[in-house]
Amino acid sequence: MFCWLSRLCGELSTPTRRTTQLIWSSAARSMVLSSQRIPELSSFVARTNTCGELRSSHLGQEVTLCGWIQFRRQNIFLVLRDFHGLVQVVIPQDESAASVKKILCEAPMESVVQVSGTVISRPPGQKNPKMPTGEIEIKVKTAKLLNSCKKLPFEIKDFMKKTETLRLQYRYLDLRSVQMQYNLRLRSQMVMKMREYLCNLHGFVDVETPTLFKRTPGGAKEFVIPSREPGKFYSLPQSPQQFKQLLMVGGLDRYFQVARCYRDEGSRPDRQPEFTQIDIEMSFVDQTGVQSLIEGLLQYSWPSDKDPLVVPFPSMPFAEALASYGTDKPDTRFGMKIVDISDMFRNTEVGFLQDALSKPQGTVKAICIRKGAKYLKRKDIESIRKFAADHFNEEVLPIFLKTNENWNSPVAKFIMEEQGLGLVKLLETQEEDVVLLTAGEHKKACSLMGKLRLECADLLEARGVVLRDPALFSFLWVVDFPLFLPKEENPQELESAHHPFTAPHPSDIHLLYTEPHKVRSQHYDLVLNGNEIGGGSIRIHNSELQHYVLDTVLKEDVKLLSHLLQALDYGAPPHGGIALGLDRLMCLVTGAPSIRDVIAFPKSFRGHDLMSNAPDSIPPEELKPYHIQVSWPMDAETERAHR
Ligand code: ASP
């Protein structure tokens, strides 16, 4: 078991598993470098020391410890655990200490006890080099059972496999695990460093903004909160966007907040209905200013067990991200970029390529899967083609550049020699590579290829090829987004690519009134290893322009934002900002499989709190003050009867 604080404070210990070792020893170094002094861990409480801190240097000291019973061996030894680590306790065997022996031998595992005694050296041959406290043990004089533990739904052992449902149902027990302790403590440390950087080094002001607010047009679905006024509802903010801009109008100049945000969208591995942002806004700033601030912030708060971050982060225009990676959040840890090979195939005999190229928007795209012929199986290629057909209604053609490895690809013979050679040159293909080829409208073909690129990377890695170094953190700014995108459900209408408060690119403002879909914006996203971990923009500070965007371009109800439009009219300074998704960032930093692993009390995949059973029903009489009534969905039976 990991000795928490000794790791975090850089003392020696020998974890048993290599992966654990990597995480823990790095955390240790990070603490040593980041904190000026080792925190006082036993102030104000009923212990003199923590279980994990005792060493040979404490020999002879009288100590009082509090902790959970982790193991008991032959009624002779106990291993006591607290947040800091494990320590061995010797159960007294002599008659005079019978009552102490009784307490320590009868208390069930995971009971909480307080013991007092002397730190003694373990007898020769009994030292445990795997345990940070393995040189000593506690000769107990008195013991108190503070609270007994009933039979647990699962053992508190890291090697015990538990379903996520069980973990969430008994989250308070799951939190006792080494991994959860590590994740939450590292999160706390990083947030502390961020506060330090923003407030102490750069004069930001930490301001709390309301969570009871009103509906904001556009953007994500919001949670609704009933009020006692008939027919009136609050909404939970999807972000403090309006408030942070209003704080700039209010002259706060530099604002930040560890802000809770709420979005009523289905959960995904990297989403939660409530999540936390490091929310930032500055007056008199441009895009480069915000980007430099974030680079400095991440560099400063980055755990020092990891390679230091190199800044500035690279930057890529949105159009290039889409063309080369098929997404606005490219994973730049590996190549396999999308290449446009339309020109090479203008006179192709392959039917679906011909078809696509005969259309005005038609293109042909390719990616080269390194060593694909060696590692991909025929069934992989089949499932790739099925995915393309099912989700994109597109064909994908695999090409094996060595004829004897073409797996009888039905159209391989139609690829002319010069096309084959052209592919080799353009895609720099080598022995055993496979080229995947598709055709269609640029955006759709790129987006399909982007998905296949990631899918193939997963497949290759599952077969042992190392494509993405797990220790690598590849940050990237994506810039020059369009200000508006066609709405998915109605492509004739436009919606904001970021949010309606984002300013147009200064050189494109004129297009706003003629060809709004061509306007680039001052919006920037921060991407880490293929995940969007932040986004922001320079804002519109001119009320008229904001009104035009909301009303004429986006066709939103401007009345809902009249307070903001009015504020912009009263001497609003130029301003801009960004928000970092703290949960996602921590998930990537800790290497956790889901953001739920870096949140103390997360919701389940379906948005439920499995521990308390929220959301829960409320009796009708308690709904009365809110003037609302539940309209129960008809159950299947009644519904059928009604038809
Ligand atoms: N409020 C924005 C968001 O949540 C971030 C920003 O523009 O500062 O995405």
XYZ file of C-alpha atoms and ligand atoms in Angstrom:
652
model
C 0.000 0.000 0.000
C 1.240 3.385 -0.937
C 2.323 5.660 1.804
C 0.647 8.821 0.709
C 2.325 11.682 2.156
C 5.781 10.222 2.259
C 5.428 9.833 -1.494
C 4.044 13.253 -1.902
C 6.818 14.592 0.278
C 9.560 12.663 -1.434
C 10.503 10.089 1.166
C 11.590 6.658 0.100
C 9.210 3.802 -0.361
C 9.000 0.802 -2.588
C 5.645 0.196 -4.170
C 4.967 -3.304 -5.291
C 3.514 -2.651 -8.713
C 5.422 -0.841 -11.423
C 2.521 1.275 -12.637
C 1.736 2.320 -9.122
C 5.380 3.121 -8.654
C 5.411 5.426 -11.642
C 2.432 7.397 -10.444
C 3.382 7.546 -6.830
C 7.020 8.348 -7.112
C 6.214 11.126 -9.523
C 3.677 12.577 -7.120
C 6.329 12.559 -4.466
C 8.716 14.607 -6.539
C 5.993 17.013 -7.497
C 5.260 17.764 -3.863
C 8.877 18.236 -2.967
C 9.407 20.772 -5.677
C 6.097 22.489 -5.387
C 5.693 23.020 -1.686
C 7.927 25.168 0.417
C 7.209 23.265 3.613
C 5.891 19.892 4.564
C 2.384 20.350 5.905
C 1.575 19.694 9.558
C -0.504 16.531 9.444
C -1.384 15.901 13.052
C -2.262 19.363 14.294
C -5.595 19.771 16.125
C -6.452 16.036 16.230
C -6.391 13.016 18.512
C -3.112 11.556 17.199
C 0.529 12.479 17.519
C 1.594 11.048 14.176
C 0.204 9.531 11.006
C 0.541 5.819 10.324
C 2.560 6.400 7.189
C 5.184 8.741 8.561
C 6.972 6.593 11.159
C 10.579 5.579 10.453
C 13.690 4.449 12.339
C 14.251 8.092 13.230
C 11.160 7.847 15.470
C 12.510 4.885 17.516
C 11.671 5.173 21.192
C 8.999 7.823 20.702
C 5.627 7.492 22.406
C 2.975 7.901 19.735
C -0.806 7.878 19.392
C -2.186 6.769 16.039
C -5.712 6.566 14.618
C -6.580 4.399 11.680
C -8.446 1.559 10.051
C -7.559 -2.101 10.641
C -6.225 -3.336 7.327
C -4.907 -6.840 8.281
C -4.518 -8.980 11.347
C -2.029 -11.817 11.527
C -2.463 -14.661 14.040
C -3.702 -12.245 16.678
C -0.105 -11.064 17.020
C 0.107 -8.226 14.502
C -2.236 -5.622 13.133
C -1.628 -3.430 10.163
C -3.174 -0.016 10.707
C -3.929 2.310 7.791
C -4.629 5.991 7.452
C -4.527 8.328 4.446
C -0.777 8.465 4.768
C 0.157 4.801 4.776
C 0.422 1.586 6.759
C 2.122 0.697 10.003
C 2.521 -2.567 11.862
C 1.194 -2.764 15.410
C 2.248 -5.521 17.835
C -0.682 -6.850 19.849
C 0.423 -7.301 23.483
C 0.238 -10.927 24.646
C 0.779 -10.611 28.413
C -2.073 -11.102 30.883
C -1.901 -7.546 32.179
C -2.836 -6.210 28.720
C -5.722 -8.628 28.166
C -8.236 -5.838 27.549
C -6.034 -4.231 24.860
C -5.561 -7.620 23.226
C -9.327 -8.222 23.276
C -10.063 -4.907 21.510
C -7.431 -5.392 18.839
C -8.212 -9.056 18.210
C -11.977 -8.753 18.148
C -12.484 -5.586 16.148
C -13.560 -6.505 12.606
C -11.434 -5.436 9.602
C -11.864 -1.759 8.648
C -12.885 -0.833 12.194
C -11.403 2.454 13.352
C -9.095 2.295 16.351
C -6.828 4.555 18.322
C -3.621 3.020 19.667
C -0.896 4.462 21.854
C 2.525 2.924 22.328
C 6.225 3.064 21.578
C 7.966 2.987 18.206
C 10.338 0.006 18.304
C 12.663 -1.584 15.789
C 11.447 -4.752 14.091
C 13.471 -7.815 15.074
C 16.274 -8.761 12.654
C 14.947 -10.587 9.606
C 11.467 -9.124 10.004
C 12.010 -5.789 8.294
C 9.841 -5.238 5.258
C 11.628 -3.215 2.591
C 8.399 -3.002 0.567
C 6.750 -0.949 3.269
C 7.891 2.637 3.874
C 7.402 2.023 7.611
C 8.853 -1.507 7.295
C 11.781 -0.969 9.685
C 9.655 -0.250 12.735
C 6.527 -1.377 14.543
C 4.401 -0.060 17.417
C 4.480 -1.743 20.797
C 0.961 -0.955 21.939
C 0.107 0.018 25.500
C -3.480 1.222 25.153
C -6.125 0.828 22.490
C -9.591 2.236 21.927
C -12.193 0.993 19.489
C -13.484 4.236 17.970
C -15.984 2.598 15.675
C -16.622 -0.950 14.643
C -17.091 -1.884 10.974
C -19.824 -4.152 9.630
C -19.225 -6.577 6.764
C -18.239 -4.500 3.741
C -19.745 -4.806 0.241
C -16.177 -5.096 -1.075
C -12.720 -5.330 0.411
C -10.588 -2.209 0.530
C -7.758 -3.780 -1.447
C -6.485 -2.315 -4.654
C -6.302 -5.610 -6.456
C -10.007 -6.323 -5.805
C -11.977 -5.804 -9.009
C -15.280 -3.967 -8.455
C -17.914 -2.857 -10.892
C -18.330 0.867 -11.348
C -21.908 0.613 -10.074
C -20.726 -0.874 -6.799
C -17.968 1.704 -6.527
C -20.443 4.548 -6.998
C -23.001 3.020 -4.678
C -20.420 2.908 -1.876
C -18.330 5.827 -3.026
C -17.175 6.645 0.510
C -15.534 3.201 0.626
C -14.160 3.465 -2.889
C -12.502 6.717 -1.860
C -10.352 4.729 0.578
C -8.491 3.193 -2.404
C -4.950 4.244 -3.227
C -5.908 5.381 -6.714
C -8.800 7.598 -5.623
C -6.715 9.093 -2.839
C -3.992 9.870 -5.357
C -6.371 11.364 -7.916
C -8.119 13.669 -5.455
C -4.919 14.767 -3.758
C -3.179 15.533 -7.045
C -6.242 17.468 -8.158
C -6.164 19.495 -4.963
C -2.462 20.230 -5.418
C -2.834 21.348 -9.006
C -5.781 23.607 -8.202
C -3.769 25.122 -5.357
C -0.899 25.870 -7.718
C -3.329 27.378 -10.206
C -4.764 29.674 -7.556
C -1.264 30.644 -6.542
C -0.286 31.432 -10.122
C -3.418 33.375 -10.933
C -4.006 35.287 -7.703
C -0.551 35.680 -6.213
C 1.591 35.946 -9.316
C -0.820 37.648 -11.714
C -3.356 39.552 -9.633
C -6.508 37.648 -10.584
C -9.553 37.989 -8.346
C -11.427 34.840 -7.324
C -15.136 35.694 -7.630
C -18.053 33.350 -7.016
C -20.948 33.745 -9.433
C -24.547 32.570 -8.925
C -25.748 29.085 -9.712
C -29.397 30.139 -9.715
C -29.676 32.012 -12.965
C -31.926 32.365 -15.970
C -32.120 30.579 -19.286
C -29.376 31.492 -21.772
C -30.227 31.255 -25.451
C -28.167 28.938 -27.664
C -25.630 26.410 -26.446
C -26.135 23.439 -24.184
C -29.382 22.267 -22.579
C -29.760 23.671 -19.080
C -31.192 22.201 -15.889
C -34.334 23.965 -14.754
C -35.120 24.850 -11.113
C -38.695 25.658 -10.138
C -39.373 28.813 -8.122
C -42.287 29.772 -5.868
C -43.499 32.279 -8.454
C -46.034 30.580 -10.703
C -44.549 29.611 -14.060
C -41.120 31.082 -13.267
C -37.960 29.021 -13.295
C -34.298 29.473 -12.652
C -31.747 27.706 -14.809
C -28.428 26.323 -13.657
C -25.677 28.037 -15.675
C -23.880 25.986 -18.308
C -20.905 28.245 -17.490
C -20.424 31.647 -15.803
C -20.027 33.200 -19.274
C -22.328 36.182 -18.835
C -21.157 36.904 -15.302
C -17.504 36.854 -16.214
C -18.111 39.347 -18.981
C -20.192 41.501 -16.644
C -17.332 41.411 -14.130
C -15.141 42.990 -16.812
C -17.767 45.698 -17.330
C -17.663 46.072 -13.546
C -13.934 46.830 -13.700
C -12.693 43.650 -11.956
C -10.085 43.451 -14.726
C -8.888 39.867 -14.081
C -11.331 37.263 -12.872
C -11.000 33.579 -12.170
C -13.117 30.953 -10.475
C -13.069 27.230 -9.894
C -16.585 27.152 -11.262
C -19.201 24.431 -11.169
C -21.104 24.216 -14.459
C -24.226 22.272 -15.344
C -25.331 20.835 -18.671
C -28.329 18.610 -19.095
C -26.730 16.447 -21.748
C -26.315 12.684 -21.632
C -23.223 11.433 -19.814
C -20.266 10.125 -21.787
C -16.945 8.820 -20.499
C -15.609 12.390 -20.638
C -18.814 14.232 -19.606
C -20.814 14.739 -16.424
C -24.024 16.713 -15.887
C -22.101 18.836 -13.376
C -18.451 19.529 -13.927
C -15.765 22.014 -12.966
C -14.048 24.656 -15.012
C -11.081 26.863 -14.273
C -12.870 29.910 -15.588
C -10.868 32.981 -16.581
C -11.579 36.422 -18.034
C -9.313 39.433 -18.619
C -9.817 42.968 -19.841
C -7.647 44.534 -22.566
C -6.310 41.195 -23.754
C -5.920 39.557 -27.148
C -5.760 35.925 -28.204
C -1.990 35.663 -27.701
C -2.328 37.108 -24.212
C -4.874 34.489 -23.137
C -2.852 31.696 -24.699
C 0.365 32.773 -22.951
C -1.455 33.001 -19.631
C -2.753 29.435 -19.981
C 0.638 28.099 -21.027
C 2.194 29.715 -17.975
C -0.604 28.450 -15.732
C -0.244 24.847 -16.876
C 3.519 24.968 -16.750
C 3.390 26.302 -13.188
C 0.831 23.824 -11.890
C 2.092 20.791 -13.836
C 3.078 17.872 -11.562
C 6.840 17.874 -11.467
C 7.116 14.099 -11.678
C 6.147 14.519 -15.317
C 8.386 16.039 -17.969
C 8.121 19.814 -17.733
C 5.838 21.373 -20.308
C 7.459 23.067 -23.244
C 5.788 26.339 -24.188
C 4.496 27.919 -26.344
C 2.216 25.089 -27.397
C 1.961 24.512 -31.137
C -1.022 25.973 -32.910
C -3.077 24.742 -35.868
C -5.851 26.412 -37.859
C -9.216 24.678 -37.651
C -9.218 24.055 -41.422
C -5.927 22.183 -41.197
C -7.096 20.166 -38.191
C -10.121 19.056 -40.162
C -8.206 18.356 -43.388
C -5.316 16.457 -41.778
C -6.977 14.826 -38.754
C -10.690 14.916 -39.559
C -11.534 16.630 -36.254
C -11.202 19.908 -34.365
C -9.348 18.070 -31.587
C -6.483 16.265 -33.277
C -4.410 13.725 -31.413
C -0.982 14.881 -32.511
C 0.916 12.169 -30.682
C 1.077 10.169 -33.895
C 1.037 10.700 -37.668
C -1.206 8.757 -40.068
C -2.533 12.095 -41.333
C -5.286 12.352 -43.905
C -4.030 13.157 -47.396
C -6.121 14.532 -50.254
C -5.448 12.407 -53.331
C -8.293 13.684 -55.511
C -5.988 14.850 -58.306
C -4.292 11.496 -58.562
C -7.596 9.721 -59.088
C -9.309 12.029 -61.591
C -9.284 9.299 -64.257
C -9.926 6.348 -61.975
C -11.947 3.309 -62.999
C -13.068 2.607 -59.460
C -16.794 3.262 -59.453
C -17.355 4.970 -56.125
C -14.312 7.210 -56.557
C -15.501 8.171 -60.032
C -18.951 8.934 -58.647
C -17.615 11.148 -55.886
C -15.248 13.063 -58.148
C -17.986 13.765 -60.665
C -19.715 15.915 -58.014
C -18.595 19.527 -57.499
C -17.653 18.980 -53.811
C -16.196 15.506 -54.395
C -12.791 14.548 -53.007
C -10.747 11.390 -52.455
C -8.933 11.008 -49.135
C -6.414 8.488 -47.864
C -4.592 7.505 -44.706
C -1.651 5.187 -44.456
C -1.716 2.652 -41.649
C 1.847 1.834 -40.783
C 2.404 -1.912 -40.657
C -1.317 -2.384 -41.259
C -0.751 -5.464 -43.434
C 1.118 -7.065 -40.585
C -1.177 -6.182 -37.701
C -4.681 -5.718 -39.087
C -6.744 -8.792 -39.678
C -9.181 -9.280 -42.485
C -12.042 -8.935 -40.022
C -10.666 -5.560 -38.881
C -10.804 -4.258 -42.426
C -14.316 -5.633 -42.754
C -15.458 -3.906 -39.581
C -13.829 -0.651 -40.723
C -15.778 -0.834 -43.995
C -18.971 -1.644 -42.128
C -18.470 1.302 -39.782
C -18.008 3.617 -42.779
C -21.136 2.264 -44.433
C -23.291 2.335 -41.281
C -22.268 5.699 -39.893
C -21.203 7.708 -42.923
C -22.842 5.891 -45.795
C -19.416 5.842 -47.423
C -17.205 3.185 -48.946
C -13.676 2.528 -47.785
C -11.180 0.780 -49.978
C -8.119 -0.884 -48.456
C -5.039 -0.980 -50.661
C -2.147 -3.289 -50.003
C 0.735 -2.016 -51.952
C 2.329 -5.408 -52.406
C 0.147 -7.305 -54.862
C 0.492 -10.629 -53.091
C -1.000 -9.097 -49.959
C -4.095 -7.580 -51.441
C -6.442 -10.042 -49.739
C -8.284 -10.198 -53.005
C -9.505 -6.630 -52.639
C -12.133 -6.574 -55.383
C -11.013 -3.282 -56.877
C -7.268 -3.517 -56.403
C -6.772 -4.315 -60.040
C -8.372 -0.998 -60.971
C -5.700 0.969 -59.183
C -3.334 1.899 -61.945
C 0.366 1.536 -61.531
C 1.046 5.260 -61.549
C -1.686 5.763 -58.945
C -0.025 3.131 -56.766
C 3.330 4.838 -57.180
C 1.750 8.217 -56.511
C 0.294 6.904 -53.258
C 3.670 5.526 -52.207
C 5.210 8.950 -52.789
C 2.495 11.111 -51.270
C 1.814 8.951 -48.240
C 5.416 7.817 -47.834
C 4.241 4.249 -47.581
C 6.611 1.490 -46.669
C 6.653 -2.281 -46.659
C 3.630 -3.779 -44.890
C 1.619 -0.540 -44.766
C -2.026 -0.422 -45.778
C -3.669 2.580 -47.390
C -7.339 3.259 -46.648
C -9.118 5.292 -49.228
C -12.519 6.961 -49.239
C -14.377 9.503 -51.335
C -17.026 12.118 -50.739
C -17.596 15.701 -49.725
C -14.477 17.151 -48.031
C -15.795 17.540 -44.481
C -17.598 14.223 -44.370
C -14.729 12.272 -45.945
C -12.220 13.892 -43.552
C -14.376 13.221 -40.560
C -14.735 9.540 -41.529
C -10.991 9.235 -42.092
C -10.347 10.958 -38.742
C -12.479 8.335 -36.977
C -10.761 5.484 -38.847
C -7.359 6.944 -38.010
C -8.159 6.678 -34.288
C -9.830 3.307 -34.661
C -6.794 1.884 -36.468
C -4.480 3.372 -33.835
C -6.498 1.533 -31.162
C -6.329 -1.693 -33.162
C -2.584 -1.442 -33.713
C -2.000 -0.659 -30.046
C -4.160 -3.598 -28.997
C -1.711 -5.729 -31.031
C 1.300 -4.315 -29.219
C 2.420 -1.474 -31.508
C 3.295 1.626 -29.491
C 1.881 4.609 -31.362
C 0.985 6.979 -28.546
C 3.576 7.275 -25.830
C 1.577 7.152 -22.565
C 4.040 9.539 -20.948
C 3.596 12.148 -23.679
C 1.346 15.164 -23.211
C 0.748 16.704 -26.582
C -0.885 20.129 -26.211
C -2.186 21.977 -29.225
C -4.042 25.240 -29.809
C -6.684 25.023 -32.496
C -7.396 28.490 -33.877
C -9.146 30.327 -36.709
C -12.462 28.583 -36.231
C -15.385 29.768 -38.288
C -17.623 32.066 -36.208
C -20.733 30.154 -37.271
C -21.499 26.643 -38.417
C -24.579 25.341 -40.222
C -27.053 23.847 -37.716
C -26.997 20.077 -37.869
C -30.765 19.727 -37.952
C -31.244 22.604 -40.396
C -28.100 23.475 -42.378
C -29.750 26.610 -43.802
C -29.550 28.218 -40.362
C -26.370 29.145 -38.523
C -25.288 28.528 -34.946
C -22.226 29.753 -33.058
C -19.196 27.510 -33.323
C -18.233 28.548 -29.750
C -20.913 30.792 -28.226
C -22.756 33.918 -29.369
C -20.455 36.279 -27.445
C -17.377 35.394 -29.495
C -15.894 38.222 -31.545
C -15.336 37.912 -35.284
C -11.795 37.943 -36.629
C -10.997 41.639 -37.190
C -10.176 41.109 -40.854
C -13.499 39.320 -41.528
C -15.968 41.708 -39.842
C -17.245 43.040 -43.191
C -18.325 39.524 -44.202
C -20.648 39.366 -41.211
C -23.225 41.422 -43.076
C -22.892 39.636 -46.423
C -21.528 36.088 -46.009
C -21.603 35.304 -42.286
C -20.697 31.642 -42.838
C -17.290 32.795 -44.118
C -16.362 34.835 -41.042
C -13.499 33.458 -38.955
C -13.658 34.020 -35.214
C -11.327 34.889 -32.371
C -12.053 31.566 -30.728
C -9.327 29.178 -29.587
C -9.501 25.675 -28.207
C -6.852 23.887 -26.199
C -6.442 20.224 -27.085
C -4.486 17.622 -25.137
C -3.821 14.193 -26.651
C -6.916 14.436 -28.832
C -9.234 15.786 -26.097
C -10.612 19.300 -25.906
C -9.567 20.517 -22.466
C -10.326 24.195 -22.864
C -11.873 26.809 -25.051
C -12.374 30.512 -25.077
C -12.525 33.616 -27.172
C -12.095 37.331 -27.424
C -15.606 38.713 -26.866
C -17.800 41.157 -28.670
C -17.737 44.311 -26.523
C -19.826 46.426 -28.860
C -23.504 46.268 -28.027
C -24.701 46.912 -31.568
C -22.528 44.178 -33.021
C -23.661 41.767 -30.287
C -27.287 42.628 -31.034
C -26.756 42.027 -34.757
C -25.159 38.617 -34.172
C -27.873 37.487 -31.760
C -30.815 38.863 -33.633
C -30.013 38.841 -37.330
C -27.522 36.015 -37.683
C -28.537 33.600 -34.939
C -32.226 34.526 -34.732
C -32.145 34.344 -30.940
C -34.542 36.104 -28.588
C -32.490 39.200 -27.678
C -34.837 40.075 -24.828
C -33.319 37.240 -22.823
C -29.970 39.022 -22.982
C -31.076 42.636 -22.712
C -29.110 43.068 -19.456
C -25.876 42.048 -21.193
C -26.535 44.219 -24.247
C -27.231 47.152 -21.957
C -24.047 46.528 -19.974
C -21.972 46.551 -23.163
C -23.346 50.020 -23.830
C -22.018 51.409 -20.548
C -18.301 51.496 -21.303
C -17.492 47.796 -21.522
C -13.737 47.269 -21.926
C -12.470 44.966 -24.682
C -12.106 41.569 -23.027
C -11.578 37.876 -23.566
C -11.112 34.662 -21.671
C -11.107 30.934 -21.559
C -12.271 28.002 -19.457
C -10.294 24.834 -18.793
C -12.229 21.642 -18.123
C -10.651 20.635 -14.828
C -12.122 17.128 -14.704
C -10.909 16.234 -18.181
C -7.503 17.743 -17.535
C -7.113 15.742 -14.322
C -8.345 12.609 -16.031
C -5.568 12.930 -18.625
C -2.909 13.902 -16.108
C -3.676 10.922 -13.840
C -4.258 8.551 -16.764
C -7.691 7.663 -15.320
C -10.084 5.785 -17.605
C -12.985 8.184 -16.949
C -13.580 11.653 -15.506
C -15.632 9.925 -12.807
C -12.295 8.763 -11.384
C -11.163 12.298 -10.632
C -14.457 13.525 -9.126
C -15.185 12.647 -5.499
C -18.922 12.058 -5.930
C -19.707 11.705 -9.616
C -22.994 10.839 -11.241
C -23.435 7.531 -13.007
C -23.416 7.228 -16.772
C -27.156 7.985 -16.711
C -26.751 11.029 -14.504
C -27.799 9.354 -11.242
C -26.179 9.524 -7.825
C -26.140 5.814 -7.092
C -25.293 6.372 -3.457
C -28.266 8.555 -2.494
C -30.524 7.748 -5.436
C -30.799 11.267 -6.800
C -32.767 12.409 -8.710
C -35.627 11.298 -6.511
C -39.378 11.823 -6.497
C -41.091 14.484 -4.378
C -44.599 14.088 -2.963
C -47.216 16.161 -4.854
C -47.923 18.338 -1.800
C -44.280 19.405 -1.721
C -44.538 20.418 -5.364
C -47.522 22.663 -4.677
C -45.521 25.732 -3.569
C -43.818 25.612 -6.956
C -47.095 25.455 -8.869
C -45.958 22.409 -10.781
C -47.359 18.964 -11.275
C -45.783 15.807 -12.626
C -47.307 14.619 -15.828
C -46.487 10.942 -15.617
C -45.589 9.241 -18.870
C -48.221 6.662 -19.693
C -47.020 3.174 -19.069
C -47.033 0.792 -21.970
C -50.344 -0.817 -20.958
C -52.340 2.388 -20.613
C -50.762 3.726 -23.760
C -51.908 0.720 -25.711
C -55.416 1.049 -24.300
C -55.486 4.691 -25.409
C -54.509 3.910 -29.001
N -17.768 29.810 -21.226
C -17.038 29.135 -22.261
C -17.297 27.640 -22.191
O -17.766 27.130 -21.193
C -15.583 29.379 -22.188
C -15.215 30.763 -22.550
O -15.535 31.214 -23.652
O -14.518 31.399 -21.734
O -16.979 26.921 -23.125
